[in-house]
Amino acid sequence: MKVINLHQEEKEVIELAVDNNRHAQHQIYSKFAPKMLSVCRQYIKDVHLAEDIMITAFMKVFTNLKNFEHKGSFEGWIRRIMINECISYIRVHKKVTFIEDENYYEETHNNIESQFSVEDIQFLIDNLPDGYKMVFNLYCIEGFKHQEIATMLSINEGTSKSQLSHARKMLQDTIIKLKNYSNGTE
């Protein structure tokens, strides 16, 4: 029986792309662009702007490809660059404020069986204030810990927890209002 290294082909494509092989770079872009656009879209409401940011981030991917150490997931490495590019864009182009809330408390959150589509949920997340949205995405979608989020956003860990708590509360309130509206009780 012959054992095939599944990651060998990816490693070869990366090495070719490091040497500015346009075909290899196109392969990487074609493979990861759809997923990375959805990552950027989680942070950036306008799909065209999200696409612009994704393209800028891919330029950084190709510029820094020589620094990829083949430790861990290549997709994860690209994803991190996308997230950082979105955060950088938001910092530069929007006045994001993070409210310090020393008195926040962590609530227990019920998992609501969703009757909402992915687009509906994305719409709800898009309507969160930028600070809430960034922390919510980083924690709930990307799986970062509050300490990591605090470092990424240059905020206190408590502020990260507070922003998440407020985002969850805001989402829950909106979902309850929508359910009441659809049930005719509001």
Tab-separated table of C-alpha atoms in Angstrom:
chain	number	residue	atom	x	y	z
A	1	MET	CA	0.000	0.000	0.000
A	2	LYS	CA	1.294	3.420	-0.990
A	3	VAL	CA	0.957	6.332	1.455
A	4	ILE	CA	0.362	9.717	-0.150
A	5	ASN	CA	1.208	12.895	1.709
A	6	LEU	CA	-1.873	15.039	1.133
A	7	HIS	CA	-0.139	18.226	2.251
A	8	GLN	CA	2.833	17.741	-0.062
A	9	GLU	CA	0.973	19.208	-3.039
A	10	GLU	CA	-0.070	22.264	-0.986
A	11	LYS	CA	3.521	22.710	0.189
A	12	GLU	CA	4.777	22.571	-3.411
A	13	VAL	CA	2.212	25.139	-4.550
A	14	ILE	CA	3.217	27.435	-1.664
A	15	GLU	CA	6.896	27.101	-2.574
A	16	LEU	CA	6.132	27.958	-6.206
A	17	ALA	CA	4.045	30.939	-5.108
A	18	VAL	CA	6.944	32.164	-2.921
A	19	ASP	CA	9.006	32.252	-6.137
A	20	ASN	CA	6.307	34.495	-7.708
A	21	ASN	CA	4.841	31.747	-9.879
A	22	ARG	CA	1.577	33.405	-10.992
A	23	HIS	CA	-0.165	30.091	-11.682
A	24	ALA	CA	0.573	28.873	-8.141
A	25	GLN	CA	-0.593	32.189	-6.681
A	26	HIS	CA	-3.780	31.916	-8.723
A	27	GLN	CA	-4.337	28.376	-7.400
A	28	ILE	CA	-4.042	29.610	-3.818
A	29	TYR	CA	-6.331	32.562	-4.492
A	30	SER	CA	-8.944	30.431	-6.270
A	31	LYS	CA	-8.962	27.837	-3.514
A	32	PHE	CA	-9.256	30.214	-0.560
A	33	ALA	CA	-10.953	33.381	-1.892
A	34	PRO	CA	-14.575	32.250	-1.369
A	35	LYS	CA	-13.978	31.295	2.282
A	36	MET	CA	-11.886	34.380	2.952
A	37	LEU	CA	-14.515	36.664	1.457
A	38	SER	CA	-16.997	35.250	3.948
A	39	VAL	CA	-14.470	35.885	6.752
A	40	CYS	CA	-14.072	39.517	5.651
A	41	ARG	CA	-17.824	39.823	5.236
A	42	GLN	CA	-18.290	38.947	8.920
A	43	TYR	CA	-16.482	42.159	9.848
A	44	ILE	CA	-17.333	44.423	6.910
A	45	LYS	CA	-20.984	45.041	6.089
A	46	ASP	CA	-20.551	46.130	2.439
A	47	VAL	CA	-19.710	43.093	0.289
A	48	HIS	CA	-17.769	45.172	-2.256
A	49	LEU	CA	-15.653	46.734	0.455
A	50	ALA	CA	-15.148	43.299	2.028
A	51	GLU	CA	-13.908	42.063	-1.338
A	52	ASP	CA	-11.476	44.998	-1.638
A	53	ILE	CA	-10.127	44.263	1.826
A	54	MET	CA	-9.823	40.564	0.981
A	55	ILE	CA	-7.782	41.399	-2.133
A	56	THR	CA	-5.518	43.690	-0.099
A	57	ALA	CA	-5.104	40.909	2.460
A	58	PHE	CA	-4.216	38.428	-0.282
A	59	MET	CA	-1.481	40.826	-1.397
A	60	LYS	CA	-0.136	40.591	2.163
A	61	VAL	CA	-0.462	36.800	2.022
A	62	PHE	CA	1.672	36.638	-1.109
A	63	THR	CA	4.150	39.215	0.197
A	64	ASN	CA	4.613	37.286	3.446
A	65	LEU	CA	4.283	33.768	2.074
A	66	LYS	CA	7.985	33.166	2.640
A	67	ASN	CA	7.291	33.560	6.386
A	68	PHE	CA	4.765	30.705	6.494
A	69	GLU	CA	6.512	27.965	8.476
A	70	HIS	CA	4.270	25.017	7.486
A	71	LYS	CA	3.322	24.628	11.131
A	72	GLY	CA	-0.415	24.430	11.515
A	73	SER	CA	-3.036	25.112	8.925
A	74	PHE	CA	-2.240	27.209	5.872
A	75	GLU	CA	-5.902	28.196	5.695
A	76	GLY	CA	-5.757	29.292	9.331
A	77	TRP	CA	-2.681	31.401	8.585
A	78	ILE	CA	-4.474	33.116	5.690
A	79	ARG	CA	-7.614	33.556	7.813
A	80	ARG	CA	-5.610	35.349	10.506
A	81	ILE	CA	-4.238	37.781	7.909
A	82	MET	CA	-7.791	38.438	6.661
A	83	ILE	CA	-9.056	39.135	10.185
A	84	ASN	CA	-6.131	41.439	10.955
A	85	GLU	CA	-6.695	43.334	7.710
A	86	CYS	CA	-10.393	43.810	8.543
A	87	ILE	CA	-9.559	45.030	12.033
A	88	SER	CA	-6.936	47.407	10.629
A	89	TYR	CA	-9.432	48.788	8.132
A	90	ILE	CA	-12.060	49.342	10.830
A	91	ARG	CA	-9.529	51.044	13.111
A	92	VAL	CA	-8.379	53.434	10.388
A	93	HIS	CA	-11.720	54.237	8.745
A	94	LYS	CA	-14.181	54.100	11.613
A	95	LYS	CA	-14.152	55.572	15.059
A	96	VAL	CA	-14.658	52.419	17.108
A	97	THR	CA	-15.053	52.915	20.800
A	98	PHE	CA	-14.979	50.195	23.381
A	99	ILE	CA	-16.896	51.065	26.490
A	100	GLU	CA	-15.230	50.008	29.725
A	101	ASP	CA	-17.907	48.355	31.829
A	102	GLU	CA	-16.613	47.418	35.240
A	103	ASN	CA	-20.043	46.263	36.392
A	104	TYR	CA	-20.806	43.802	33.614
A	105	TYR	CA	-21.886	40.317	34.529
A	106	GLU	CA	-21.808	37.227	32.401
A	107	GLU	CA	-25.267	35.972	31.694
A	108	THR	CA	-26.216	32.468	30.824
A	109	HIS	CA	-27.347	32.338	27.235
A	110	ASN	CA	-29.954	29.998	25.892
A	111	ASN	CA	-29.297	28.476	22.533
A	112	ILE	CA	-32.328	29.518	20.566
A	113	GLU	CA	-33.386	27.092	17.883
A	114	SER	CA	-33.051	29.325	14.908
A	115	GLN	CA	-35.712	29.814	12.330
A	116	PHE	CA	-33.448	32.380	10.740
A	117	SER	CA	-31.346	31.870	7.631
A	118	VAL	CA	-27.604	32.507	7.550
A	119	GLU	CA	-28.331	35.790	5.753
A	120	ASP	CA	-30.760	36.814	8.521
A	121	ILE	CA	-28.190	36.064	11.207
A	122	GLN	CA	-25.498	37.951	9.293
A	123	PHE	CA	-27.898	40.903	9.005
A	124	LEU	CA	-28.428	40.860	12.784
A	125	ILE	CA	-24.676	40.740	13.423
A	126	ASP	CA	-24.085	43.512	10.857
A	127	ASN	CA	-26.367	45.803	12.839
A	128	LEU	CA	-24.337	45.487	16.029
A	129	PRO	CA	-22.107	48.464	16.877
A	130	ASP	CA	-18.626	47.903	15.412
A	131	GLY	CA	-16.938	47.178	18.761
A	132	TYR	CA	-19.573	44.615	19.741
A	133	LYS	CA	-19.418	43.044	16.281
A	134	MET	CA	-15.639	42.673	16.266
A	135	VAL	CA	-15.507	41.046	19.692
A	136	PHE	CA	-18.537	38.847	18.920
A	137	ASN	CA	-16.964	37.591	15.672
A	138	LEU	CA	-13.531	37.056	17.198
A	139	TYR	CA	-14.938	35.146	20.182
A	140	CYS	CA	-17.972	33.295	18.828
A	141	ILE	CA	-17.022	32.738	15.193
A	142	GLU	CA	-13.218	32.597	15.239
A	143	GLY	CA	-12.831	31.030	18.687
A	144	PHE	CA	-10.294	33.457	20.139
A	145	LYS	CA	-10.041	33.781	23.920
A	146	HIS	CA	-10.712	37.129	25.594
A	147	GLN	CA	-7.021	37.604	26.386
A	148	GLU	CA	-6.148	37.157	22.682
A	149	ILE	CA	-8.932	39.529	21.632
A	150	ALA	CA	-7.755	42.125	24.147
A	151	THR	CA	-4.252	41.960	22.678
A	152	MET	CA	-5.492	42.139	19.073
A	153	LEU	CA	-7.738	45.127	19.729
A	154	SER	CA	-5.523	46.870	22.328
A	155	ILE	CA	-8.233	46.753	24.984
A	156	ASN	CA	-8.556	45.221	28.453
A	157	GLU	CA	-9.696	41.629	28.810
A	158	GLY	CA	-12.672	42.847	30.864
A	159	THR	CA	-13.659	45.173	28.037
A	160	SER	CA	-13.655	42.226	25.635
A	161	LYS	CA	-15.922	40.263	27.983
A	162	SER	CA	-18.198	43.263	28.420
A	163	GLN	CA	-18.473	43.893	24.670
A	164	LEU	CA	-19.374	40.228	24.110
A	165	SER	CA	-21.985	40.306	26.851
A	166	HIS	CA	-23.583	43.445	25.417
A	167	ALA	CA	-23.492	42.018	21.876
A	168	ARG	CA	-25.205	38.818	22.994
A	169	LYS	CA	-27.846	40.784	24.907
A	170	MET	CA	-28.483	43.031	21.925
A	171	LEU	CA	-28.804	40.026	19.590
A	172	GLN	CA	-31.146	38.239	21.998
A	173	ASP	CA	-33.345	41.321	22.367
A	174	THR	CA	-33.533	41.728	18.587
A	175	ILE	CA	-34.369	38.045	18.082
A	176	ILE	CA	-37.121	38.222	20.705
A	177	LYS	CA	-38.578	41.318	19.016
A	178	LEU	CA	-38.483	39.597	15.623
A	179	LYS	CA	-40.140	36.467	17.015
A	180	ASN	CA	-42.832	38.527	18.719
A	181	TYR	CA	-43.402	40.480	15.517
A	182	SER	CA	-43.677	37.305	13.420
A	183	ASN	CA	-46.066	35.803	16.001
A	184	GLY	CA	-48.199	38.958	15.927
A	185	THR	CA	-47.625	39.705	19.604
A	186	GLU	CA	-45.881	43.022	19.053
